[in-house]
Each structure stands twice: as C-alpha cells, then as structure tokens.
PDB file of C-alpha atoms in Angstrom:
ATOM      1  CA  MET A1124       0.000   0.000   0.000  1.00  0.00           C
ATOM      2  CA  VAL A1125       1.478   3.318  -1.071  1.00  0.00           C
ATOM      3  CA  THR A1126       1.411   5.911   1.692  1.00  0.00           C
ATOM      4  CA  ARG A1127      -0.461   9.134   0.903  1.00  0.00           C
ATOM      5  CA  VAL A1128      -0.334  12.418   2.746  1.00  0.00           C
ATOM      6  CA  LEU A1129      -3.493  13.519   4.556  1.00  0.00           C
ATOM      7  CA  ASP A1130      -4.936  16.991   4.039  1.00  0.00           C
ATOM      8  CA  VAL A1131      -6.680  18.439   7.111  1.00  0.00           C
ATOM      9  CA  VAL A1132      -9.069  21.411   7.370  1.00  0.00           C
ATOM     10  CA  THR A1133     -10.198  22.748  10.757  1.00  0.00           C
ATOM     11  CA  ASP A1134     -12.769  25.366  11.763  1.00  0.00           C
ATOM     12  CA  PRO A1135     -11.515  27.303  14.796  1.00  0.00           C
ATOM     13  CA  ALA A1136     -14.520  29.645  14.784  1.00  0.00           C
ATOM     14  CA  HIS A1137     -16.807  26.677  15.488  1.00  0.00           C
ATOM     15  CA  GLY A1138     -15.235  24.580  18.202  1.00  0.00           C
ATOM     16  CA  GLY A1139     -11.994  23.705  16.426  1.00  0.00           C
ATOM     17  CA  ARG A1140     -13.828  20.958  14.527  1.00  0.00           C
ATOM     18  CA  TRP A1141     -11.899  19.047  11.876  1.00  0.00           C
ATOM     19  CA  THR A1142     -14.123  19.494   8.829  1.00  0.00           C
ATOM     20  CA  SER A1143     -12.044  17.581   6.283  1.00  0.00           C
ATOM     21  CA  LEU A1144      -9.577  14.692   6.342  1.00  0.00           C
ATOM     22  CA  ARG A1145      -8.731  13.875   2.741  1.00  0.00           C
ATOM     23  CA  ALA A1146      -6.259  11.564   1.018  1.00  0.00           C
ATOM     24  CA  ASP A1147      -5.966  10.898  -2.712  1.00  0.00           C
ATOM     25  CA  GLY A1148      -9.464  12.232  -3.395  1.00  0.00           C
ATOM     26  CA  ARG A1149     -11.163  10.332  -0.575  1.00  0.00           C
ATOM     27  CA  GLU A1150     -12.902  12.281   2.191  1.00  0.00           C
ATOM     28  CA  TRP A1151     -12.660  10.176   5.355  1.00  0.00           C
ATOM     29  CA  LEU A1152     -14.883  12.310   7.575  1.00  0.00           C
ATOM     30  CA  TRP A1153     -18.646  11.791   7.538  1.00  0.00           C
ATOM     31  CA  HIS A1154     -20.956  14.819   7.605  1.00  0.00           C
ATOM     32  CA  ARG A1155     -24.645  15.565   7.898  1.00  0.00           C
ATOM     33  CA  PRO A1156     -26.582  18.828   7.435  1.00  0.00           C
ATOM     34  CA  ALA A1157     -26.887  20.585  10.800  1.00  0.00           C
ATOM     35  CA  PRO A1158     -27.049  24.375  10.402  1.00  0.00           C
ATOM     36  CA  GLU A1159     -27.697  24.788  14.139  1.00  0.00           C
ATOM     37  CA  ARG A1160     -24.113  23.597  14.735  1.00  0.00           C
ATOM     38  CA  ASP A1161     -22.793  27.051  13.779  1.00  0.00           C
ATOM     39  CA  THR A1162     -24.862  28.830  16.444  1.00  0.00           C
ATOM     40  CA  ALA A1163     -24.179  26.446  19.348  1.00  0.00           C
ATOM     41  CA  VAL A1164     -23.205  28.061  22.648  1.00  0.00           C
ATOM     42  CA  PRO A1165     -21.554  26.615  25.783  1.00  0.00           C
ATOM     43  CA  GLY A1166     -23.948  24.362  27.673  1.00  0.00           C
ATOM     44  CA  ALA A1167     -26.060  23.571  24.605  1.00  0.00           C
ATOM     45  CA  ALA A1168     -27.062  20.044  23.657  1.00  0.00           C
ATOM     46  CA  PHE A1169     -24.566  18.513  21.258  1.00  0.00           C
ATOM     47  CA  VAL A1170     -25.216  19.091  17.560  1.00  0.00           C
ATOM     48  CA  ASP A1171     -23.963  16.197  15.446  1.00  0.00           C
ATOM     49  CA  ALA A1172     -22.687  17.644  12.178  1.00  0.00           C
ATOM     50  CA  GLY A1173     -20.006  15.004  11.681  1.00  0.00           C
ATOM     51  CA  GLY A1174     -16.318  15.694  11.182  1.00  0.00           C
ATOM     52  CA  LEU A1175     -13.969  15.326  14.131  1.00  0.00           C
ATOM     53  CA  GLU A1176     -14.969  17.102  17.331  1.00  0.00           C
ATOM     54  CA  GLU A1177     -12.677  17.768  20.285  1.00  0.00           C
ATOM     55  CA  CYS A1178     -14.568  16.359  23.288  1.00  0.00           C
ATOM     56  CA  VAL A1179     -13.153  17.439  26.664  1.00  0.00           C
ATOM     57  CA  PRO A1180     -13.488  17.144  29.714  1.00  0.00           C
ATOM     58  CA  THR A1181     -16.170  14.512  29.055  1.00  0.00           C
ATOM     59  CA  VAL A1182     -17.954  12.859  26.137  1.00  0.00           C
ATOM     60  CA  ARG A1183     -21.289  11.816  27.566  1.00  0.00           C
ATOM     61  CA  GLY A1184     -22.809  13.475  30.591  1.00  0.00           C
ATOM     62  CA  ARG A1185     -22.530  17.198  31.259  1.00  0.00           C
ATOM     63  CA  PRO A1186     -21.579  19.288  29.457  1.00  0.00           C
ATOM     64  CA  ASP A1187     -22.810  17.210  26.521  1.00  0.00           C
ATOM     65  CA  HIS A1188     -19.742  16.144  24.489  1.00  0.00           C
ATOM     66  CA  GLY A1189     -17.617  18.447  26.606  1.00  0.00           C
ATOM     67  CA  ASP A1190     -16.962  22.151  26.874  1.00  0.00           C
ATOM     68  CA  ALA A1191     -14.699  22.849  23.869  1.00  0.00           C
ATOM     69  CA  TRP A1192     -16.852  21.972  20.828  1.00  0.00           C
ATOM     70  CA  SER A1193     -19.286  24.871  21.365  1.00  0.00           C
ATOM     71  CA  ARG A1194     -16.696  27.623  21.918  1.00  0.00           C
ATOM     72  CA  PRO A1195     -14.692  29.666  19.404  1.00  0.00           C
ATOM     73  CA  TRP A1196     -10.992  28.843  19.193  1.00  0.00           C
ATOM     74  CA  THR A1197      -8.159  31.153  18.176  1.00  0.00           C
ATOM     75  CA  ARG A1198      -5.491  30.360  15.570  1.00  0.00           C
ATOM     76  CA  ASP A1199      -1.846  31.393  15.467  1.00  0.00           C
ATOM     77  CA  GLY A1200      -0.033  29.695  12.594  1.00  0.00           C
ATOM     78  CA  ASP A1201      -0.437  25.941  13.022  1.00  0.00           C
ATOM     79  CA  THR A1202      -1.573  26.288  16.652  1.00  0.00           C
ATOM     80  CA  GLU A1203      -5.212  26.583  17.733  1.00  0.00           C
ATOM     81  CA  ARG A1204      -6.417  27.216  21.281  1.00  0.00           C
ATOM     82  CA  VAL A1205      -9.640  27.332  23.285  1.00  0.00           C
ATOM     83  CA  HIS A1206     -10.174  28.793  26.759  1.00  0.00           C
ATOM     84  CA  CYS A1207     -12.829  27.030  28.836  1.00  0.00           C
ATOM     85  CA  ASP A1208     -13.946  27.742  32.393  1.00  0.00           C
ATOM     86  CA  ALA A1209     -11.619  25.218  34.058  1.00  0.00           C
ATOM     87  CA  PHE A1210      -8.891  24.634  31.476  1.00  0.00           C
ATOM     88  CA  THR A1211      -7.175  25.772  28.282  1.00  0.00           C
ATOM     89  CA  LEU A1212      -6.649  23.319  25.421  1.00  0.00           C
ATOM     90  CA  THR A1213      -3.974  23.929  22.780  1.00  0.00           C
ATOM     91  CA  ARG A1214      -3.592  21.909  19.570  1.00  0.00           C
ATOM     92  CA  THR A1215      -0.732  22.159  17.074  1.00  0.00           C
ATOM     93  CA  LEU A1216      -1.062  20.344  13.743  1.00  0.00           C
ATOM     94  CA  ARG A1217       1.906  19.363  11.620  1.00  0.00           C
ATOM     95  CA  VAL A1218       2.419  17.310   8.491  1.00  0.00           C
ATOM     96  CA  THR A1219       4.403  14.070   8.781  1.00  0.00           C
ATOM     97  CA  PRO A1220       5.898  12.022   5.922  1.00  0.00           C
ATOM     98  CA  ASP A1221       2.890   9.670   5.926  1.00  0.00           C
ATOM     99  CA  GLY A1222       0.067  11.708   7.453  1.00  0.00           C
ATOM    100  CA  VAL A1223      -0.482  14.286  10.170  1.00  0.00           C
ATOM    101  CA  ALA A1224       0.224  14.679  13.890  1.00  0.00           C
ATOM    102  CA  ALA A1225      -1.608  16.827  16.427  1.00  0.00           C
ATOM    103  CA  ASP A1226       0.191  17.789  19.639  1.00  0.00           C
ATOM    104  CA  TYR A1227      -2.086  18.722  22.552  1.00  0.00           C
ATOM    105  CA  THR A1228      -1.559  20.552  25.814  1.00  0.00           C
ATOM    106  CA  LEU A1229      -4.259  20.890  28.459  1.00  0.00           C
ATOM    107  CA  ALA A1230      -3.429  23.476  31.119  1.00  0.00           C
ATOM    108  CA  ALA A1231      -5.385  23.475  34.380  1.00  0.00           C
ATOM    109  CA  GLU A1232      -4.972  23.259  38.125  1.00  0.00           C
ATOM    110  CA  PRO A1233      -2.924  20.205  39.188  1.00  0.00           C
ATOM    111  CA  GLY A1234      -5.235  17.304  39.947  1.00  0.00           C
ATOM    112  CA  PHE A1235      -7.890  18.360  37.394  1.00  0.00           C
ATOM    113  CA  ARG A1236      -9.440  15.136  36.025  1.00  0.00           C
ATOM    114  CA  PHE A1237     -10.689  14.950  32.476  1.00  0.00           C
ATOM    115  CA  LEU A1238     -11.559  12.792  29.506  1.00  0.00           C
ATOM    116  CA  TRP A1239     -10.561  13.740  25.974  1.00  0.00           C
ATOM    117  CA  ALA A1240     -11.692  12.141  22.725  1.00  0.00           C
ATOM    118  CA  ALA A1241     -10.921  12.953  19.118  1.00  0.00           C
ATOM    119  CA  HIS A1242     -14.550  12.273  18.177  1.00  0.00           C
ATOM    120  CA  ALA A1243     -13.919  11.298  14.540  1.00  0.00           C
ATOM    121  CA  LEU A1244     -17.016  10.235  12.603  1.00  0.00           C
ATOM    122  CA  LEU A1245     -15.900   8.354   9.508  1.00  0.00           C
ATOM    123  CA  ASP A1246     -17.585   7.829   6.143  1.00  0.00           C
ATOM    124  CA  LEU A1247     -17.175   4.055   5.806  1.00  0.00           C
ATOM    125  CA  SER A1248     -18.780   1.359   3.710  1.00  0.00           C
ATOM    126  CA  GLU A1249     -20.539  -1.660   5.203  1.00  0.00           C
ATOM    127  CA  HIS A1250     -17.453  -3.712   4.282  1.00  0.00           C
ATOM    128  CA  ALA A1251     -15.076  -1.707   6.486  1.00  0.00           C
ATOM    129  CA  THR A1252     -13.209  -3.470   9.293  1.00  0.00           C
ATOM    130  CA  LEU A1253     -11.513  -2.171  12.446  1.00  0.00           C
ATOM    131  CA  HIS A1254      -8.207  -3.640  13.601  1.00  0.00           C
ATOM    132  CA  MET A1255      -7.009  -3.286  17.213  1.00  0.00           C
ATOM    133  CA  THR A1256      -4.946  -5.383  19.599  1.00  0.00           C
ATOM    134  CA  GLY A1257      -6.507  -8.822  19.903  1.00  0.00           C
ATOM    135  CA  GLY A1258      -7.592  -9.617  23.443  1.00  0.00           C
ATOM    136  CA  ALA A1259      -7.490  -5.976  24.576  1.00  0.00           C
ATOM    137  CA  THR A1260      -9.912  -5.235  27.410  1.00  0.00           C
ATOM    138  CA  THR A1261     -13.052  -3.702  25.922  1.00  0.00           C
ATOM    139  CA  ARG A1262     -15.771  -1.971  27.904  1.00  0.00           C
ATOM    140  CA  LEU A1263     -19.364  -2.112  26.654  1.00  0.00           C
ATOM    141  CA  PHE A1264     -21.959   0.389  27.819  1.00  0.00           C
ATOM    142  CA  PRO A1265     -25.664  -0.018  28.625  1.00  0.00           C
ATOM    143  CA  GLU A1266     -26.933   0.524  25.067  1.00  0.00           C
ATOM    144  CA  ALA A1267     -25.306  -2.850  24.269  1.00  0.00           C
ATOM    145  CA  ALA A1268     -27.565  -4.703  26.715  1.00  0.00           C
ATOM    146  CA  PRO A1269     -30.209  -5.800  24.146  1.00  0.00           C
ATOM    147  CA  LEU A1270     -27.465  -7.344  21.984  1.00  0.00           C
ATOM    148  CA  LEU A1271     -25.975  -9.558  24.686  1.00  0.00           C
ATOM    149  CA  THR A1272     -26.997 -13.073  25.650  1.00  0.00           C
ATOM    150  CA  GLU A1273     -26.515 -12.329  29.363  1.00  0.00           C
ATOM    151  CA  PRO A1274     -28.544  -9.914  31.495  1.00  0.00           C
ATOM    152  CA  TRP A1275     -27.086  -6.501  32.210  1.00  0.00           C
ATOM    153  CA  PRO A1276     -26.327  -6.153  35.951  1.00  0.00           C
ATOM    154  CA  ASP A1277     -28.493  -3.567  37.696  1.00  0.00           C
ATOM    155  CA  GLY A1278     -26.725  -0.218  37.892  1.00  0.00           C
ATOM    156  CA  ALA A1279     -23.560  -1.343  36.100  1.00  0.00           C
ATOM    157  CA  PRO A1280     -22.079   1.556  34.067  1.00  0.00           C
ATOM    158  CA  TRP A1281     -20.160  -0.877  31.841  1.00  0.00           C
ATOM    159  CA  LEU A1282     -19.203  -4.517  31.294  1.00  0.00           C
ATOM    160  CA  ALA A1283     -15.751  -5.692  30.219  1.00  0.00           C
ATOM    161  CA  GLY A1284     -14.832  -8.257  27.580  1.00  0.00           C
ATOM    162  CA  SER A1285     -12.084  -8.805  25.011  1.00  0.00           C
ATOM    163  CA  TRP A1286     -11.594  -7.294  21.565  1.00  0.00           C
ATOM    164  CA  PRO A1287     -12.828  -8.045  18.896  1.00  0.00           C
ATOM    165  CA  ALA A1288     -15.937  -9.700  20.354  1.00  0.00           C
ATOM    166  CA  PRO A1289     -16.472  -8.541  23.945  1.00  0.00           C
ATOM    167  CA  ARG A1290     -19.100 -10.680  25.685  1.00  0.00           C
ATOM    168  CA  GLY A1291     -19.736 -12.356  22.305  1.00  0.00           C
ATOM    169  CA  LEU A1292     -20.634  -9.107  20.510  1.00  0.00           C
ATOM    170  CA  ALA A1293     -18.438  -8.793  17.379  1.00  0.00           C
ATOM    171  CA  LEU A1294     -17.459  -5.159  16.837  1.00  0.00           C
ATOM    172  CA  ASP A1295     -14.652  -5.308  14.281  1.00  0.00           C
ATOM    173  CA  ARG A1296     -16.895  -5.534  11.202  1.00  0.00           C
ATOM    174  CA  LEU A1297     -19.483  -2.868  10.439  1.00  0.00           C
ATOM    175  CA  GLY A1298     -21.904  -4.565   8.065  1.00  0.00           C
ATOM    176  CA  PRO A1299     -25.235  -3.177   6.814  1.00  0.00           C
ATOM    177  CA  ASP A1300     -27.656  -1.070   8.826  1.00  0.00           C
ATOM    178  CA  ASP A1301     -29.444  -3.168  11.447  1.00  0.00           C
ATOM    179  CA  GLY A1302     -31.016  -0.564  13.723  1.00  0.00           C
ATOM    180  CA  THR A1303     -28.412  -0.850  16.490  1.00  0.00           C
ATOM    181  CA  ALA A1304     -26.043   1.653  18.090  1.00  0.00           C
ATOM    182  CA  VAL A1305     -23.236   0.559  20.424  1.00  0.00           C
ATOM    183  CA  GLY A1306     -20.415   2.375  22.189  1.00  0.00           C
ATOM    184  CA  ALA A1307     -17.245   0.695  23.422  1.00  0.00           C
ATOM    185  CA  VAL A1308     -13.846   1.697  24.819  1.00  0.00           C
ATOM    186  CA  VAL A1309     -10.856  -0.500  23.948  1.00  0.00           C
ATOM    187  CA  ASP A1310      -7.729  -0.521  26.105  1.00  0.00           C
ATOM    188  CA  THR A1311      -5.223   0.154  23.304  1.00  0.00           C
ATOM    189  CA  HIS A1312      -3.519   3.160  21.718  1.00  0.00           C
ATOM    190  CA  LEU A1313      -3.931   2.161  18.055  1.00  0.00           C
ATOM    191  CA  CYS A1314      -6.699   1.438  15.547  1.00  0.00           C
ATOM    192  CA  CYS A1315      -6.258   0.692  11.838  1.00  0.00           C
ATOM    193  CA  VAL A1316      -9.350   1.124   9.646  1.00  0.00           C
ATOM    194  CA  HIS A1317      -9.615  -0.921   6.431  1.00  0.00           C
ATOM    195  CA  ASP A1318     -12.146   0.058   3.772  1.00  0.00           C
ATOM    196  CA  GLY A1319     -11.507  -1.605   0.439  1.00  0.00           C
ATOM    197  CA  ARG A1320      -7.934  -0.744  -0.580  1.00  0.00           C
ATOM    198  CA  ASP A1321      -7.850   2.304   1.711  1.00  0.00           C
ATOM    199  CA  ARG A1322      -6.312   2.459   5.175  1.00  0.00           C
ATOM    200  CA  LEU A1323      -6.512   5.020   7.970  1.00  0.00           C
ATOM    201  CA  SER A1324      -4.602   4.490  11.204  1.00  0.00           C
ATOM    202  CA  PHE A1325      -5.081   6.387  14.475  1.00  0.00           C
ATOM    203  CA  SER A1326      -2.643   6.379  17.378  1.00  0.00           C
ATOM    204  CA  VAL A1327      -2.608   8.324  20.653  1.00  0.00           C
ATOM    205  CA  ARG A1328       0.401   8.594  22.944  1.00  0.00           C
ATOM    206  CA  VAL A1329       1.089  10.580  26.093  1.00  0.00           C
ATOM    207  CA  THR A1330       4.052  12.923  25.735  1.00  0.00           C
ATOM    208  CA  GLY A1331       5.779  15.330  28.103  1.00  0.00           C
ATOM    209  CA  ASP A1332       8.524  17.903  28.466  1.00  0.00           C
ATOM    210  CA  THR A1333      11.579  17.490  30.679  1.00  0.00           C
ATOM    211  CA  VAL A1334       9.859  19.090  33.687  1.00  0.00           C
ATOM    212  CA  ALA A1335       6.966  16.627  33.432  1.00  0.00           C
ATOM    213  CA  ALA A1336       9.394  13.748  33.018  1.00  0.00           C
ATOM    214  CA  ARG A1337      11.282  14.706  36.181  1.00  0.00           C
ATOM    215  CA  THR A1338       8.011  15.046  38.068  1.00  0.00           C
ATOM    216  CA  ALA A1339       7.157  11.474  37.054  1.00  0.00           C
ATOM    217  CA  GLY A1340      10.369  10.155  38.594  1.00  0.00           C
ATOM    218  CA  GLY A1341      12.444  10.125  35.426  1.00  0.00           C
ATOM    219  CA  ARG A1342       9.871   8.516  33.137  1.00  0.00           C
ATOM    220  CA  TYR A1343       9.093  10.177  29.826  1.00  0.00           C
ATOM    221  CA  GLY A1344       5.736  11.831  30.250  1.00  0.00           C
ATOM    222  CA  ILE A1345       2.964  11.243  32.752  1.00  0.00           C
ATOM    223  CA  GLU A1346       1.040   8.015  33.209  1.00  0.00           C
ATOM    224  CA  GLN A1347      -2.393   8.582  31.691  1.00  0.00           C
ATOM    225  CA  PRO A1348      -5.025   6.069  30.497  1.00  0.00           C
ATOM    226  CA  VAL A1349      -5.105   5.900  26.679  1.00  0.00           C
ATOM    227  CA  SER A1350      -7.843   4.117  24.732  1.00  0.00           C
ATOM    228  CA  ILE A1351      -9.668   3.914  21.441  1.00  0.00           C
ATOM    229  CA  ALA A1352     -13.409   4.523  21.707  1.00  0.00           C
ATOM    230  CA  LEU A1353     -15.822   3.114  19.148  1.00  0.00           C
ATOM    231  CA  TRP A1354     -19.293   4.373  18.276  1.00  0.00           C
ATOM    232  CA  ARG A1355     -20.908   1.879  15.889  1.00  0.00           C
ATOM    233  CA  ASN A1356     -24.223   3.404  14.885  1.00  0.00           C
ATOM    234  CA  LEU A1357     -25.882   1.261  12.224  1.00  0.00           C
ATOM    235  CA  GLY A1358     -29.064   3.288  12.012  1.00  0.00           C
ATOM    236  CA  GLY A1359     -29.971   2.929  15.678  1.00  0.00           C
ATOM    237  CA  PHE A1360     -29.479   6.521  16.863  1.00  0.00           C
ATOM    238  CA  PRO A1361     -31.105   8.916  17.513  1.00  0.00           C
ATOM    239  CA  GLU A1362     -34.432   7.309  18.287  1.00  0.00           C
ATOM    240  CA  ALA A1363     -36.576   9.790  16.350  1.00  0.00           C
ATOM    241  CA  ASN A1364     -34.642  10.054  13.067  1.00  0.00           C
ATOM    242  CA  PRO A1365     -31.800   7.535  13.119  1.00  0.00           C
ATOM    243  CA  TYR A1366     -28.877   7.629  10.706  1.00  0.00           C
ATOM    244  CA  ARG A1367     -25.670   5.687  10.158  1.00  0.00           C
ATOM    245  CA  SER A1368     -22.362   6.939  11.585  1.00  0.00           C
ATOM    246  CA  THR A1369     -19.145   5.326  12.770  1.00  0.00           C
ATOM    247  CA  GLY A1370     -16.926   6.922  15.381  1.00  0.00           C
ATOM    248  CA  VAL A1371     -13.308   5.871  15.846  1.00  0.00           C
ATOM    249  CA  GLU A1372     -12.133   8.034  18.728  1.00  0.00           C
ATOM    250  CA  PRO A1373      -8.630   8.055  20.236  1.00  0.00           C
ATOM    251  CA  MET A1374      -9.063   8.881  23.934  1.00  0.00           C
ATOM    252  CA  LEU A1375      -7.482   9.798  27.189  1.00  0.00           C
ATOM    253  CA  GLY A1376      -9.661   7.877  29.629  1.00  0.00           C
ATOM    254  CA  ARG A1377     -11.565   4.596  29.766  1.00  0.00           C
ATOM    255  CA  VAL A1378     -15.214   5.724  30.063  1.00  0.00           C
ATOM    256  CA  PHE A1379     -17.512   8.044  28.114  1.00  0.00           C
ATOM    257  CA  ASP A1380     -18.859   9.969  31.122  1.00  0.00           C
ATOM    258  CA  LEU A1381     -16.432  11.604  33.538  1.00  0.00           C
ATOM    259  CA  ALA A1382     -18.998  11.028  36.299  1.00  0.00           C
ATOM    260  CA  ASP A1383     -18.475   7.252  35.870  1.00  0.00           C
ATOM    261  CA  ALA A1384     -14.667   7.450  36.031  1.00  0.00           C
ATOM    262  CA  GLY A1385     -13.143   5.418  38.821  1.00  0.00           C
ATOM    263  CA  PRO A1386      -9.466   5.340  39.796  1.00  0.00           C
ATOM    264  CA  GLY A1387      -7.339   5.213  36.636  1.00  0.00           C
ATOM    265  CA  ASP A1388     -10.311   5.823  34.338  1.00  0.00           C
ATOM    266  CA  ALA A1389      -9.609   9.520  33.653  1.00  0.00           C
ATOM    267  CA  ALA A1390      -6.571  11.602  32.796  1.00  0.00           C
ATOM    268  CA  GLU A1391      -5.206  13.960  35.428  1.00  0.00           C
ATOM    269  CA  VAL A1392      -3.230  17.182  35.188  1.00  0.00           C
ATOM    270  CA  PRO A1393       0.131  16.670  36.934  1.00  0.00           C
ATOM    271  CA  ALA A1394       1.931  19.014  39.296  1.00  0.00           C
ATOM    272  CA  THR A1395       3.366  20.983  36.354  1.00  0.00           C
ATOM    273  CA  GLY A1396      -0.155  22.211  35.526  1.00  0.00           C
ATOM    274  CA  GLU A1397      -0.026  20.777  31.992  1.00  0.00           C
ATOM    275  CA  ALA A1398      -0.918  17.430  30.406  1.00  0.00           C
ATOM    276  CA  HIS A1399       0.576  16.608  26.997  1.00  0.00           C
ATOM    277  CA  TRP A1400      -0.340  14.033  24.361  1.00  0.00           C
ATOM    278  CA  ARG A1401      -0.048  13.386  20.616  1.00  0.00           C
ATOM    279  CA  LEU A1402      -2.576  12.122  18.073  1.00  0.00           C
ATOM    280  CA  THR A1403      -1.105  10.612  14.904  1.00  0.00           C
ATOM    281  CA  LEU A1404      -3.011   9.741  11.735  1.00  0.00           C
ATOM    282  CA  THR A1405      -1.603   8.021   8.675  1.00  0.00           C
ATOM    283  CA  THR A1406      -2.824   6.356   5.495  1.00  0.00           C
ATOM    284  CA  ALA A1407      -0.218   3.615   6.006  1.00  0.00           C
ATOM    285  CA  CYS A1408      -1.411   0.329   7.479  1.00  0.00           C
ATOM    286  CA  ARG A1409      -0.409   0.136  11.147  1.00  0.00           C
ATOM    287  CA  CYS A1410      -2.269  -3.016  12.131  1.00  0.00           C
ATOM    288  CA  PRO A1411      -1.166  -4.333  15.542  1.00  0.00           C
TER     289      PRO A1411
END
C-alpha cells in the first residue's frame, strides 16, 4: 500500500472541529446537514454535524460532548487554542511524511481530572473493518444490553470483555444497517481502519517535556489512560430520526462519562499544571 499524505481542514470559529480529512481524493470524515451547529453556545445540547470534534473534559454526561466543541478557538499559525472555564486546550497540527500529527496541551490546576476524545465520525462502507490489539480489554456500555446473551447487571455503568468480540458481541466488522447503536472503549492506543484498498490508522500517545518527566520520577511523560473509543451506529441513533455513523475516537480515559470514572479511568493534570499528548493519523497500514 502506497502511503499518501493527509490533508486536514479545521474550523476554529466553530469549536476547532476538523471538517475535512482527505487523502488521494477520498474524504474520510462523515458529515450531515446541521445548520444549528454554527450557532451552538456553551452548555447547549450537542449538535452532530459530523467531522472530528474535540470532546473534553467529558464525552457523555454534562456538558454534553464536553466544553470545547461549542466555543470559538483562536489560531496562530499551526496552533489553535480554546479557553474554557476550568482549562485551556492547545492543539498544534503538523504534516508528517505519511500523514499528520496533532500535539495537545491541556493546562489546568494540578489534579484536574478529564476525559478527551478525538470524536472522529468516519464515512465508511458496510465492508469496512476495524483492527485493534486482539484480546485488549473492551468496555461495553448499557446501550449494548439488548445485543448480549446475558442480562445486564443492575446499575452497572459498563461490562468488560475482550476485543474483537467482547461478551460475544463482534465489533470489528461494520456490516449493513441493522437498527443498532453501540459504544465501546478498547484498552489500546492504536486502531487501523480498512475500507476496500484504503487504510486510515489512528494512534494516541502521552508525551511530556523534561519538567513533566522529572516530576514522574524520570519517566518520559505522565502516566495517563489511553484508549480507542468506538461508536458503531448502524441506524440505531437517535431514536426519532436515526442515521448511520461510525466513530473511531482516540481517547485519554476509559469511560464516556467523567462522572463514571473510577481510579485510573480519567486523565489527570500533573503538578506541572499541563498534560501533553499526541494524536497521529496516517494512510499507512499500522495493524497491531
């Protein structure tokens, strides 16, 4: 497979959303008409227009899909920034030989807990497949209950299984619309999407400067939970007017709702006051 450079377009005026991710004439990001997206304000219900949204400090829960998607960002060269009530998020995009990398910094009071997801909704065929580390711990959430052969425990926020078929529910192949919608979080840093001859790989890694490394006792960077979230909506959401969409979402954290985050389930700002991580995308196959 010949590697092709990715072209990225972002919209800082409207939440820093990635509006295009294109390689060799193929647009990878899915979109839907949603004119109300452009007038969203902080605290509003999430407006799903597609693309890639920056969801922080939560995905589900409150504020809906986080506090950054509904605020204007500023741009200075390749760096874009948003100031929220409790934190500032900075993103710097750069081209790599086989794709693009985004370096992130979240500045807040030490101890601030958060989730972050690159909420990428992809335009994929029913033949697309998702490749992640076999056997990786995979959390299913309550919307999966009707698809399981076992009863969902009362009050359980999630159930754990193993990729690619946690609790017997195969998630690695999309298939045709079937009226279902399932979210999952996979304990891995990498996902490679196959759709026909095309490939798109996502990877998320925690990074850090020398001050952060010293704070962590000499380790490079700060220990943070990294995951890949999956939203497999095959025409099952929303209830009133469902549509098809597939989210492949590199994450810091292991749950969708910060309110459900137990010990080790959320990222945390270290004593330096800054958390750092890098998102890498490439059209080269990076299957684990």
